[in-house]
């Protein structure tokens, strides 16, 4: 990818929560670049820092969370230098976000139409009510809601879960943002609805040319929609690459574990699913060496002493694991 | 909507009947009667009993009350203004108007001061202002109305002589101060506490995060998205507030010598003026019932999830 094609660039981002018990390093030095019209999946178990990372892009971090290092550059602009008012104008306009639970994410006491139109009017004071309404109706139709004109005046409780998520998507896209952050948008929905929403997001992505950061703990969803994948563990990206590399040539033991623990359509249906043993580390007291070491079957001595650096496998495929360096050394020895 | 209100009116009539029954039997259970005095001879009392039908069995007396009330006849006073129509006493001598004026002022203050104070406390949570408001409202809900009224009287009227201890007919602003403060202080503080709690609850909801993600301004976030949701419990509380203000007015009107319904009611009980006791109770209960209906409708206006028709009145 050429530098000019980069929409958002995150470099060595660090976010900590300063709790009474101590500093929780929720995001601990992650980097990636996302191009225009590109969909990146962010995968990892619950608590790995996926949401926190997303919130720092869109300025939704709340006390006691703070960005303590790194940079976020969006179309060449330094987001971390934005004033609160600049950030407000940026949110929902250039980047918007949808969330996990559509049942609680819409305000119960305002109509769907009101909430859609608000997304528009809080960035464009000059737009007339009729124009805003027309645009909102157009968006509802776009996300596949029938009778949009009538639906506009209904309240969230009159919508089903899937319909609300559609309305959320309509609301997120109404200002034609360059980037949509979807934080587990299908996790709370049942399987058939999940598939529909995913299908909708895929087609809208093509139609509107929106880049998407798609956060999920479900690798199956990633395969459906993403071009590239970042695998997160304990606040770090442990492996990153295009979707085929991650699925067919996973390198990091954690990614392999995730793949082994998920049902796959392309393999023998009777294959046993193997969950990753152990629980995520305590972010208050992270280990000195590799974060995954306590759960890793391939753990070596060095893993306990030092954090593994990234090994680059070309085409943007990187993985942070000591094994890669040992393999390289062994190969080197063998060649001599 | 219309059928809902009709249902509520029917239910209200039922409630009023029950209240009448309870009041009737309770007031007859207190010893004494309207005609007892040093001068009155047993014969004279017996005569009076006959005249006003008090010699009949209680159940017959009660039936008469109910049928008279259904015909809009509240009876006549037996003692305090002997022979005068009770309806005339309550409504045409300014008593009702006076009490309504006082009560509504207290209610309006509770809402107009309590809600903003609660919002400020929630918005500035954890700051010195929030702390100060917490101390003030905690003290406010801890002091009983009669204690506050007596304190105000002792300090402002007796000690400092700033205000007239007798508020009278509340014709000027100064006479309003002590009664309205005594009557509303508890509710201002309670509404403020309630608003703060429900506001903080609302601010942490997912839909607030959604609104922030849309780029909504903080002011709109608080005043539009959070406030309307946090008003729901506050509105529900206004029914009990009305009832509380009415009972509070018995004390406050007596303390500040305001010739309203509250003071008159207390006197009617002391005088065993049965028809007055009965009528005042019914009028005040009707007020509370009407207020509860208003609350329910307001509730509906604020929270679209509640539909009036699918709830039983
Ligand atoms: N408000 C908070 N206070 C303290 N720690 C928090 C807070 N929010 C998140 N964290 C920490 O950040 C970590 C990552 O959280 P999150 O990004 O929500 O995970 P997920 O990957 O499931 O989205 C959590 O494990 C938690 O330790
Ligand atoms: S660095 Fe060591 S502990 Fe960490 S994932 Fe690789 S092998 Fe396992
Ligand atoms: Mg999350």
XYZ file of C-alpha atoms and ligand atoms in Angstrom:
685
model
C 0.000 0.000 0.000
C 1.311 3.403 -0.925
C 1.572 5.966 1.858
C -0.955 8.250 0.158
C -3.603 5.544 0.209
C -3.541 5.453 3.983
C -6.747 6.619 5.651
C -5.788 6.073 9.243
C -2.462 5.268 10.743
C -2.039 4.152 14.322
C 1.478 4.057 15.686
C 2.564 2.533 18.966
C -0.731 3.507 20.600
C -0.829 3.076 24.354
C -3.932 3.455 26.485
C -4.041 2.936 30.219
C -6.741 3.014 32.844
C -5.535 4.556 36.057
C -7.569 2.636 38.588
C -7.182 2.701 42.359
C -5.564 -0.737 42.065
C -2.971 0.564 39.629
C -2.349 1.189 35.947
C -4.207 -1.153 33.589
C -2.398 -1.221 30.258
C -5.462 -1.963 28.145
C -3.753 -1.086 24.866
C -0.011 -1.562 24.964
C 1.698 -0.303 21.846
C -0.303 -1.240 18.781
C 0.377 -0.076 15.236
C -1.409 -0.499 11.953
C -2.363 1.430 8.858
C -5.717 1.163 7.167
C -6.281 2.186 3.561
C -9.292 3.751 1.893
C -11.992 1.238 1.132
C -10.310 -1.410 3.211
C -11.867 -3.653 5.851
C -9.735 -4.700 8.778
C -10.841 -7.233 11.316
C -9.693 -6.927 14.904
C -9.985 -10.274 16.634
C -9.265 -11.371 20.140
C -10.819 -12.746 23.269
C -12.947 -10.533 25.448
C -10.805 -8.072 27.421
C -7.970 -7.950 24.906
C -8.437 -4.196 24.387
C -10.387 -4.126 21.139
C -13.056 -1.683 22.281
C -10.609 0.532 24.133
C -8.504 0.816 21.001
C -11.576 1.812 19.002
C -12.707 4.334 21.593
C -9.352 6.077 21.457
C -9.721 6.652 17.716
C -13.137 8.221 18.051
C -12.447 10.060 21.315
C -14.871 8.120 23.468
C -12.396 7.097 26.158
C -13.741 7.913 29.575
C -12.044 8.447 32.880
C -9.909 6.851 34.175
C -8.774 5.854 30.675
C -6.122 7.963 28.905
C -4.030 7.707 25.791
C -0.514 7.759 27.209
C 1.543 7.331 24.097
C 1.727 6.862 20.355
C -0.133 8.619 17.609
C -3.284 8.360 15.533
C -3.168 10.059 12.148
C -6.329 10.375 10.089
C -5.912 11.701 6.547
C -2.689 13.290 7.689
C -4.202 14.955 10.754
C -3.075 14.201 14.266
C -6.255 13.142 16.077
C -4.664 13.187 19.500
C -3.984 16.905 19.097
C -7.657 17.687 18.433
C -9.509 19.902 20.874
C -12.677 18.398 22.364
C -14.784 20.497 19.969
C -12.732 19.407 16.941
C -13.115 15.828 18.112
C -16.873 16.260 18.428
C -17.117 17.561 14.878
C -14.985 14.646 13.721
C -17.056 11.990 15.471
C -20.028 10.752 13.529
C -18.928 12.832 10.580
C -15.585 11.427 9.387
C -15.627 8.339 11.577
C -18.666 6.730 13.079
C -19.247 3.740 15.248
C -21.804 1.033 15.864
C -21.936 -1.077 18.967
C -22.668 -4.499 20.264
C -26.088 -4.265 21.827
C -28.654 -2.625 19.530
C -31.318 -3.106 22.200
C -29.745 -0.536 24.504
C -27.863 1.661 22.048
C -30.810 3.721 20.869
C -32.429 6.261 23.138
C -35.805 4.775 24.150
C -37.609 8.099 24.426
C -36.885 9.539 20.979
C -38.105 8.268 17.634
C -35.789 6.482 15.235
C -36.257 9.370 12.825
C -35.317 11.953 15.424
C -32.128 10.073 16.263
C -31.183 9.632 12.630
C -31.805 13.250 11.802
C -29.841 14.349 14.844
C -26.778 12.542 13.491
C -27.095 14.755 10.466
C -28.047 18.057 12.071
C -25.348 17.983 14.727
C -22.803 18.251 11.923
C -24.746 20.380 9.483
C -26.669 23.167 11.153
C -27.854 24.577 7.841
C -29.750 21.518 6.642
C -33.528 21.958 6.621
C -35.822 19.604 8.487
C -37.356 18.320 5.271
C -33.962 17.604 3.745
C -32.775 15.891 6.904
C -35.914 13.781 6.990
C -35.630 12.874 3.334
C -32.022 11.852 3.830
C -32.900 9.779 6.916
C -35.636 7.978 5.005
C -33.228 7.338 2.172
C -30.754 5.793 4.648
C -33.406 3.581 6.242
C -34.355 2.316 2.816
C -30.707 1.728 2.036
C -30.323 -0.552 5.057
C -33.393 -2.500 4.039
C -36.087 -1.121 6.309
C -39.479 -1.187 4.606
C -42.078 1.540 5.112
C -39.270 3.865 6.064
C -41.521 6.912 6.179
C -43.731 5.286 8.807
C -40.795 3.679 10.605
C -39.209 7.106 11.075
C -41.860 8.045 13.616
C -41.616 4.844 15.609
C -39.668 4.364 18.799
C -36.825 1.871 19.278
C -39.038 -0.490 21.286
C -41.186 -0.926 18.189
C -38.168 -2.301 16.288
C -36.766 -5.825 16.523
C -33.104 -6.335 17.426
C -32.030 -6.808 13.826
C -34.028 -3.760 12.734
C -32.413 -1.638 15.419
C -28.972 -2.675 14.285
C -29.992 -1.720 10.738
C -31.150 1.638 12.044
C -27.835 2.021 13.892
C -25.987 1.337 10.666
C -28.149 3.852 8.829
C -27.397 6.404 11.520
C -23.666 5.682 11.393
C -23.499 6.079 7.634
C -25.792 9.068 7.254
C -22.929 11.593 7.156
C -20.991 9.422 4.696
C -18.047 8.787 7.025
C -14.739 7.596 5.617
C -14.373 5.045 8.385
C -16.891 2.932 10.223
C -15.870 1.224 13.432
C -18.108 -1.749 14.140
C -17.625 -3.070 17.661
C -19.047 -6.599 17.732
C -22.080 -5.463 15.696
C -23.525 -8.936 15.325
C -22.544 -10.549 18.619
C -25.830 -9.833 20.371
C -27.988 -11.004 17.468
C -29.162 -14.510 16.684
C -27.465 -16.418 13.918
C -29.802 -15.757 10.983
C -29.998 -12.057 11.772
C -26.200 -12.012 12.176
C -25.804 -13.293 8.645
C -28.228 -10.695 7.292
C -26.481 -7.806 9.028
C -23.115 -9.043 7.818
C -24.438 -9.302 4.274
C -25.812 -5.778 4.553
C -22.517 -4.376 5.830
C -20.634 -6.064 3.033
C -22.846 -4.615 0.327
C -22.935 -1.156 1.912
C -19.156 -1.178 2.209
C -18.849 -1.735 -1.543
C -21.549 0.783 -2.344
C -20.386 3.598 -0.078
C -16.643 2.889 -0.240
C -16.351 3.109 3.509
C -13.343 1.667 5.301
C -14.329 -0.526 8.204
C -12.607 -1.603 11.377
C -14.570 -4.687 12.259
C -14.121 -5.781 15.851
C -15.171 -9.276 16.794
C -14.141 -12.305 18.779
C -15.605 -14.521 16.074
C -13.114 -15.519 13.391
C -15.899 -16.817 11.183
C -17.289 -13.316 10.865
C -13.822 -12.039 9.970
C -13.529 -14.464 7.070
C -16.804 -13.151 5.695
C -16.040 -9.495 5.452
C -12.402 -8.556 6.099
C -9.459 -7.918 3.813
C -6.955 -7.872 6.636
C -6.920 -9.094 10.201
C -5.216 -7.937 13.374
C -5.187 -10.509 16.139
C -5.079 -8.888 19.573
C -4.015 -10.400 22.836
C -3.664 -8.536 26.134
C -3.432 -5.087 24.597
C -1.026 -6.038 21.813
C -1.408 -7.067 18.200
C 0.232 -10.472 18.135
C -0.290 -11.189 14.460
C -1.442 -9.194 11.484
C -1.862 -10.090 7.848
C -4.290 -10.425 4.999
C -7.245 -12.641 5.631
C -5.925 -15.637 3.667
C -2.590 -15.610 5.472
C -4.290 -15.501 8.840
C -6.649 -18.330 7.986
C -4.372 -20.629 5.981
C -0.904 -19.764 7.282
C -1.426 -18.655 10.862
C 1.951 -18.187 12.515
C 1.376 -17.089 16.055
C 0.471 -19.779 18.613
C -2.435 -17.619 19.823
C -3.890 -17.257 16.319
C -3.529 -20.995 15.805
C -5.296 -21.555 19.102
C -8.142 -19.255 18.060
C -8.493 -21.082 14.752
C -8.490 -24.481 16.409
C -11.201 -23.333 18.774
C -13.572 -22.202 16.061
C -15.833 -24.320 13.883
C -14.677 -24.339 10.249
C -16.873 -24.911 7.277
C -14.142 -26.110 4.940
C -12.987 -29.037 7.049
C -14.283 -32.286 8.406
C -17.342 -31.504 10.468
C -16.314 -34.097 13.039
C -13.020 -32.415 13.815
C -12.690 -31.669 17.477
C -12.728 -28.030 18.568
C -9.933 -27.267 20.985
C -10.449 -24.255 23.213
C -7.364 -22.298 24.282
C -6.610 -23.305 27.839
C -6.124 -20.822 30.637
C -7.428 -17.305 31.076
C -6.148 -13.952 29.807
C -3.441 -12.350 31.908
C -4.016 -9.805 34.619
C -3.357 -6.476 32.904
C -2.501 -4.909 36.247
C 0.532 -7.189 36.561
C 1.549 -8.180 33.040
C 4.300 -10.780 32.761
C 7.829 -9.652 31.989
C 8.141 -11.716 28.845
C 5.561 -12.729 26.234
C 1.999 -11.987 27.369
C 0.831 -15.307 26.004
C 3.557 -17.345 27.720
C 1.411 -18.597 30.635
C -0.964 -20.254 28.151
C 1.447 -21.134 25.355
C 2.320 -24.751 24.617
C 5.490 -23.698 22.785
C 6.772 -21.470 25.530
C 10.607 -21.330 25.782
C 12.926 -19.824 28.353
C 13.402 -16.629 26.420
C 9.626 -16.181 26.210
C 9.514 -15.684 29.969
C 12.344 -13.168 29.953
C 11.707 -10.882 27.026
C 8.827 -9.661 24.911
C 9.012 -11.088 21.394
C 9.585 -8.589 18.559
C 7.674 -8.792 15.271
C 8.919 -11.068 12.547
C 7.981 -9.853 9.071
C 6.846 -12.447 6.556
C 6.172 -10.031 3.718
C 2.946 -8.649 2.279
C 2.131 -7.091 5.638
C 2.101 -10.414 7.440
C 3.771 -9.968 10.823
C 3.784 -12.029 13.976
C 5.304 -11.443 17.405
C 6.653 -14.735 18.649
C 10.140 -16.001 19.596
C 9.531 -19.216 17.667
C 9.958 -17.405 14.358
C 13.418 -16.209 15.325
C 14.452 -19.618 16.531
C 13.248 -21.197 13.299
C 15.175 -18.607 11.327
C 18.293 -19.362 13.385
C 17.881 -23.110 12.934
C 17.421 -22.633 9.211
C 20.477 -20.444 9.144
C 22.473 -23.123 10.952
C 21.133 -25.814 8.632
C 22.140 -23.890 5.514
C 25.745 -23.632 6.553
C -56.916 7.827 25.518
C -60.535 8.904 26.148
C -61.556 5.427 27.243
C -58.515 5.284 29.471
C -59.463 8.522 31.186
C -63.050 7.305 31.587
C -61.759 4.142 33.210
C -59.594 6.181 35.508
C -62.555 8.358 36.513
C -64.617 5.301 37.393
C -61.713 3.921 39.381
C -61.367 7.293 41.112
C -65.010 7.210 42.186
C -64.436 3.758 43.656
C -61.352 4.974 45.502
C -63.254 7.969 46.860
C -66.030 5.685 48.166
C -63.494 3.610 50.049
C -61.890 6.750 51.455
C -65.315 8.027 52.531
C -66.052 4.763 54.299
C -62.741 4.759 56.154
C -63.083 8.409 57.137
C -66.671 7.977 58.225
C -66.044 5.044 60.521
C -62.810 6.478 61.898
C -64.364 9.823 62.777
C -67.245 8.089 64.458
C -64.779 6.012 66.409
C -63.217 9.080 68.039
C -64.961 9.859 71.317
C -67.060 13.044 71.576
C -69.556 14.729 69.291
C -70.099 18.162 67.697
C -72.580 19.332 70.313
C -70.658 18.658 73.490
C -70.038 21.779 75.509
C -70.403 22.853 79.141
C -73.721 24.563 78.553
C -75.329 21.844 76.468
C -77.892 19.742 78.305
C -78.356 16.068 77.416
C -81.778 16.944 76.040
C -80.442 19.646 73.766
C -77.783 17.231 72.453
C -80.392 14.564 71.805
C -82.466 17.105 69.905
C -79.520 18.131 67.790
C -78.726 14.478 67.088
C -82.267 13.973 65.850
C -82.142 17.121 63.752
C -79.006 16.082 61.893
C -79.798 12.381 61.716
C -76.939 11.376 64.011
C -79.332 9.162 65.981
C -79.734 6.774 63.079
C -77.585 3.619 62.804
C -74.111 4.323 61.383
C -74.712 2.291 58.275
C -77.810 4.343 57.470
C -75.911 7.575 58.107
C -73.164 6.433 55.766
C -75.656 5.496 53.072
C -77.158 8.971 53.342
C -73.734 10.568 52.972
C -73.030 8.567 49.849
C -76.363 9.282 48.230
C -76.129 12.996 49.088
C -72.604 13.171 47.695
C -73.722 11.508 44.491
C -76.281 14.306 44.211
C -73.591 16.899 44.796
C -74.790 17.729 48.305
C -71.946 17.931 50.832
C -74.242 18.644 53.779
C -74.124 21.476 56.310
C -71.639 22.301 59.046
C -72.762 21.086 62.464
C -70.579 23.264 64.591
C -68.024 25.629 63.174
C -70.408 27.547 60.949
C -73.543 25.812 62.048
C -76.118 25.408 59.318
C -73.906 26.701 56.506
C -73.443 24.602 53.383
C -70.130 22.759 53.570
C -69.565 23.298 49.841
C -69.948 27.025 50.424
C -67.522 26.984 53.364
C -64.850 25.130 51.439
C -65.106 26.794 48.056
C -66.640 30.226 48.515
C -64.742 31.554 51.477
C -61.341 31.462 49.754
C -60.106 28.457 51.730
C -59.710 26.166 48.736
C -58.078 28.855 46.609
C -55.658 29.746 49.357
C -54.530 26.163 49.906
C -54.234 25.532 46.184
C -52.120 28.665 45.827
C -49.800 27.510 48.591
C -49.689 23.885 47.422
C -49.007 24.669 43.797
C -46.274 27.125 44.742
C -44.599 24.400 46.788
C -44.981 21.845 43.994
C -43.634 24.212 41.360
C -40.643 25.051 43.555
C -39.943 21.368 44.143
C -39.807 20.806 40.387
C -38.184 24.044 39.253
C -35.481 24.044 41.901
C -35.134 20.328 42.610
C -34.578 19.161 39.035
C -31.928 21.755 38.079
C -30.096 21.181 41.372
C -30.068 17.456 40.660
C -28.783 18.036 37.132
C -26.010 20.310 38.352
C -24.969 17.799 41.006
C -24.906 14.984 38.450
C -23.094 17.051 35.854
C -20.471 18.141 38.393
C -20.355 14.825 40.208
C -17.441 14.404 42.523
C -16.730 18.152 42.748
C -17.121 20.429 45.784
C -20.431 21.669 44.349
C -21.806 18.142 44.225
C -20.592 17.608 47.802
C -22.203 20.816 49.011
C -25.497 19.953 47.341
C -25.368 16.469 48.821
C -24.969 17.832 52.336
C -27.743 20.386 51.800
C -30.238 17.926 50.349
C -29.460 15.312 52.984
C -30.173 17.849 55.716
C -33.269 18.962 53.811
C -34.844 15.526 53.733
C -33.942 14.874 57.362
C -35.828 17.844 58.848
C -39.565 17.249 59.392
C -41.909 19.948 58.115
C -43.161 20.984 61.544
C -39.598 21.386 62.861
C -38.596 23.525 59.900
C -41.752 25.638 60.183
C -41.149 26.219 63.884
C -37.486 27.015 63.287
C -38.281 29.549 60.575
C -40.908 31.116 62.784
C -38.551 31.305 65.738
C -35.650 32.791 63.781
C -37.128 34.927 61.007
C -40.256 36.144 62.761
C -39.608 36.096 66.483
C -35.833 36.558 66.755
C -35.015 38.783 63.778
C -38.503 40.224 63.275
C -38.015 40.238 59.499
C -41.290 38.579 58.715
C -44.758 38.626 60.168
C -45.382 35.387 62.111
C -48.934 35.428 60.797
C -48.998 34.782 57.062
C -52.752 35.306 56.725
C -54.218 35.181 53.257
C -50.868 35.242 51.457
C -51.609 38.538 49.815
C -47.998 39.664 49.478
C -44.762 37.946 48.582
C -43.242 38.240 52.071
C -46.049 36.271 53.632
C -45.361 33.440 51.201
C -41.737 32.921 52.180
C -41.954 30.900 55.373
C -44.941 28.690 54.511
C -43.678 27.837 51.045
C -40.158 27.075 52.246
C -41.468 24.870 55.054
C -43.791 23.051 52.715
C -41.429 22.539 49.776
C -37.982 22.169 51.335
C -38.261 18.412 51.790
C -39.531 17.908 48.246
C -36.968 20.208 46.647
C -34.237 18.179 48.307
C -35.815 14.838 47.541
C -36.428 15.720 43.891
C -32.832 16.960 43.620
C -31.495 13.676 45.019
C -33.760 11.645 42.778
C -32.784 13.651 39.687
C -29.086 13.315 40.474
C -29.311 9.556 40.852
C -31.387 8.941 37.760
C -29.310 11.406 35.748
C -26.098 9.564 36.644
C -27.803 6.335 35.762
C -28.890 7.740 32.405
C -25.437 9.161 31.621
C -23.934 5.678 31.870
C -26.390 4.130 29.448
C -25.362 2.792 26.050
C -27.541 5.280 24.181
C -25.543 8.159 25.623
C -22.394 6.561 24.206
C -24.177 6.266 20.851
C -25.150 9.925 20.948
C -21.575 10.907 21.807
C -20.315 8.767 18.940
C -22.647 10.684 16.634
C -20.982 13.940 17.635
C -23.789 15.351 19.771
C -22.705 18.310 21.918
C -22.264 17.690 25.631
C -24.998 20.181 26.488
C -27.495 18.401 24.217
C -26.309 15.075 25.565
C -27.240 16.094 29.090
C -30.302 18.244 28.463
C -31.876 16.132 25.742
C -30.713 12.531 25.923
C -30.045 12.075 29.625
C -32.549 14.467 31.186
C -35.681 13.161 29.524
C -34.881 9.616 30.578
C -33.995 10.646 34.083
C -37.256 12.574 34.457
C -39.283 9.377 34.369
C -38.728 8.428 38.044
C -39.051 12.085 39.051
C -42.463 12.384 37.405
C -43.651 9.211 39.091
C -42.704 10.763 42.393
C -44.952 13.811 41.847
C -48.061 11.833 42.894
C -46.690 11.162 46.387
C -45.369 14.746 46.485
C -48.896 16.079 46.079
C -50.180 13.883 48.867
C -47.259 14.949 51.049
C -47.798 18.634 50.382
C -51.439 18.293 51.370
C -50.633 16.653 54.692
C -47.819 19.161 55.166
C -50.296 21.989 54.666
C -52.218 20.925 57.799
C -49.150 21.732 59.862
C -47.952 24.717 57.846
C -51.317 26.483 57.644
C -51.832 26.003 61.358
C -48.317 27.194 62.227
C -48.464 30.315 60.082
C -52.155 31.024 60.691
C -53.222 30.702 57.092
C -57.010 30.329 56.879
C -56.926 27.608 54.240
C -58.349 24.146 53.875
C -55.565 22.548 55.906
C -56.049 24.670 58.974
C -59.827 24.383 58.723
C -59.583 20.620 58.418
C -57.556 20.355 61.615
C -60.132 22.505 63.408
C -63.010 20.472 62.026
C -61.485 17.328 63.450
C -60.996 18.975 66.839
C -64.629 20.141 66.702
C -65.968 16.798 65.453
C -67.734 18.694 62.676
C -68.473 15.496 60.803
C -69.723 16.841 57.442
C -66.731 19.206 57.200
C -64.257 16.418 58.002
C -65.885 14.222 55.420
C -66.049 16.835 52.673
C -62.504 18.086 53.187
C -61.135 14.545 53.086
C -62.996 13.811 49.881
C -61.905 17.069 48.223
C -58.256 16.569 49.159
C -58.319 12.916 48.109
C -59.841 13.918 44.786
C -56.960 16.360 44.332
C -54.432 13.594 44.886
C -56.293 11.321 42.488
C -56.406 14.002 39.795
C -52.703 14.660 40.291
C -51.952 10.965 39.860
C -53.872 10.986 36.603
C -51.919 14.017 35.430
C -48.713 12.224 36.408
C -49.695 9.175 34.394
C -50.402 11.272 31.335
C -47.154 13.209 31.742
C -45.373 9.901 32.128
C -46.835 8.779 28.838
C -45.668 11.957 27.160
C -42.106 11.457 28.366
C -41.819 7.695 27.945
C -43.233 6.305 24.701
C -42.851 2.743 25.962
C -45.814 3.254 28.270
C -49.185 3.216 26.564
C -52.133 4.295 28.633
C -54.558 1.868 27.095
C -52.731 -1.291 28.013
C -52.442 -0.426 31.667
C -55.261 -0.873 34.120
C -56.227 2.349 35.888
N -13.421 1.744 32.652
C -12.381 0.908 32.810
N -11.675 0.910 33.953
C -10.619 0.086 34.121
N -10.197 -0.788 33.209
C -10.867 -0.848 32.045
C -11.987 -0.010 31.785
N -12.451 -0.284 30.547
C -11.644 -1.265 30.063
N -10.685 -1.595 30.960
C -9.624 -2.581 30.780
O -9.324 -2.655 29.418
C -9.294 -3.994 29.003
C -9.774 -4.099 27.586
O -11.131 -3.808 27.536
P -11.950 -3.823 26.193
O -11.266 -2.985 25.181
O -13.345 -3.449 26.521
O -11.885 -5.345 25.762
P -12.568 -6.020 24.513
O -11.450 -6.570 23.711
O -13.406 -7.120 25.064
O -13.363 -4.989 23.790
C -10.141 -4.771 29.973
O -9.651 -6.032 30.204
C -10.043 -3.943 31.227
O -9.017 -4.462 32.051
S 6.840 -15.900 22.235
Fe 6.954 -17.836 23.278
S 5.273 -17.794 24.715
Fe 4.922 -16.169 23.300
S 3.619 -17.046 21.795
Fe 5.654 -17.305 21.038
S 6.272 -19.262 21.802
Fe 4.496 -18.740 22.932
Mg -15.476 -4.902 23.585
